[in-house]
């Protein structure tokens, strides 16, 4: 899989800030985008197999991801493509920012928004 922005500086210039929060409201409910950086508060505990399973099934272990997560769009990608995506996510700078959409929204001093686990930042 060829990546459009091969190095970190190009991804950052393209606005690829994976630690930034986006609040989304729709038929799936109200969610804040997850931290997908390699920090422990993001997906730092994922191994390659966990990532591939989450991308194909929408589950991380027994925890179901929000239906806004477009795992259906990724489920038919081959292993090499998903491994390449995981490898890219491992190259971004870790961002410590806990978000948990299973908890009620509370104010977060880091992003100045309300989201699940906001008060834990």
XYZ file of C-alpha atoms in Angstrom:
121
model
C 0.000 0.000 0.000
C 1.506 3.346 -1.030
C 0.875 6.067 1.536
C 0.089 9.596 0.306
C 2.275 11.317 2.937
C 5.318 9.132 3.581
C 6.966 11.162 6.333
C 5.687 12.796 9.507
C 6.337 16.381 8.363
C 4.242 15.876 5.235
C 1.387 14.314 7.225
C 1.459 17.182 9.722
C 1.464 19.730 6.902
C -1.584 17.988 5.460
C -3.436 18.493 8.755
C -3.170 14.866 9.829
C -3.434 15.536 13.568
C -4.501 12.162 14.952
C -4.668 13.358 18.544
C -7.130 16.163 17.782
C -10.725 15.733 18.973
C -13.793 16.011 16.794
C -17.265 16.030 18.321
C -19.812 14.215 16.152
C -23.569 13.981 16.568
C -25.855 11.869 14.414
C -28.044 8.767 14.315
C -25.266 6.848 16.093
C -25.513 9.228 19.073
C -22.956 11.716 20.349
C -19.286 10.751 20.215
C -15.875 12.347 20.246
C -13.244 10.955 17.916
C -10.854 8.538 19.527
C -7.169 9.113 20.140
C -5.458 6.867 17.587
C -1.908 7.881 18.449
C 0.488 5.343 20.009
C 0.085 6.870 23.493
C -1.313 4.628 26.266
C -4.428 6.856 26.274
C -4.861 6.072 22.575
C -4.072 2.825 20.810
C -0.631 2.335 22.313
C -1.702 -0.991 23.799
C -2.844 -2.366 20.422
C -0.688 -4.941 18.754
C -0.971 -5.596 15.049
C -3.499 -8.434 15.538
C -5.735 -6.254 17.770
C -5.665 -3.469 15.184
C -6.553 -5.806 12.309
C -9.390 -7.387 14.276
C -10.773 -3.951 15.260
C -10.641 -2.761 11.662
C -12.429 -5.856 10.395
C -14.981 -6.458 13.150
C -15.522 -3.195 15.032
C -14.471 -4.824 18.306
C -11.448 -4.345 20.540
C -11.596 -7.458 22.671
C -15.170 -7.589 24.000
C -15.683 -3.815 23.590
C -17.754 -2.762 20.590
C -16.556 0.390 18.852
C -19.026 3.157 18.054
C -21.012 2.577 14.878
C -19.483 5.794 13.496
C -16.236 3.842 13.132
C -16.311 2.793 9.466
C -14.932 -0.707 10.079
C -17.199 -2.047 7.323
C -15.142 -0.030 4.853
C -11.950 -1.732 6.044
C -13.093 -5.309 6.619
C -12.172 -6.514 3.140
C -8.702 -4.960 3.018
C -5.948 -7.529 2.861
C -3.594 -8.116 5.770
C -0.710 -6.269 4.120
C -2.783 -3.086 3.703
C -4.002 -3.186 7.310
C -0.466 -3.871 8.549
C 0.742 -0.844 6.573
C -1.959 1.342 8.161
C -0.923 0.136 11.617
C 2.733 0.819 10.834
C 1.919 4.404 9.835
C -0.043 5.004 13.051
C 3.022 3.838 15.002
C 5.094 6.643 13.418
C 2.975 9.571 14.632
C 3.870 11.422 17.800
C 2.002 10.081 20.858
C -0.641 12.442 22.255
C -1.810 11.935 25.847
C -5.554 12.568 25.670
C -8.049 10.110 27.156
C -11.432 9.827 25.435
C -14.005 7.222 26.459
C -17.367 7.443 24.731
C -18.885 4.942 27.182
C -18.632 7.567 29.953
C -20.752 10.712 30.295
C -19.170 13.847 28.823
C -17.159 15.992 31.246
C -15.049 19.085 30.622
C -11.529 18.447 29.336
C -8.865 21.038 30.149
C -6.705 19.800 27.242
C -9.103 20.300 24.350
C -11.546 22.686 26.103
C -14.466 20.444 25.064
C -16.713 17.973 26.832
C -16.274 14.264 26.145
C -16.246 10.976 28.012
C -13.270 10.887 30.415
C -12.608 14.597 29.828
C -12.111 15.131 33.552
C -9.395 12.447 33.547
C -7.046 14.563 31.416
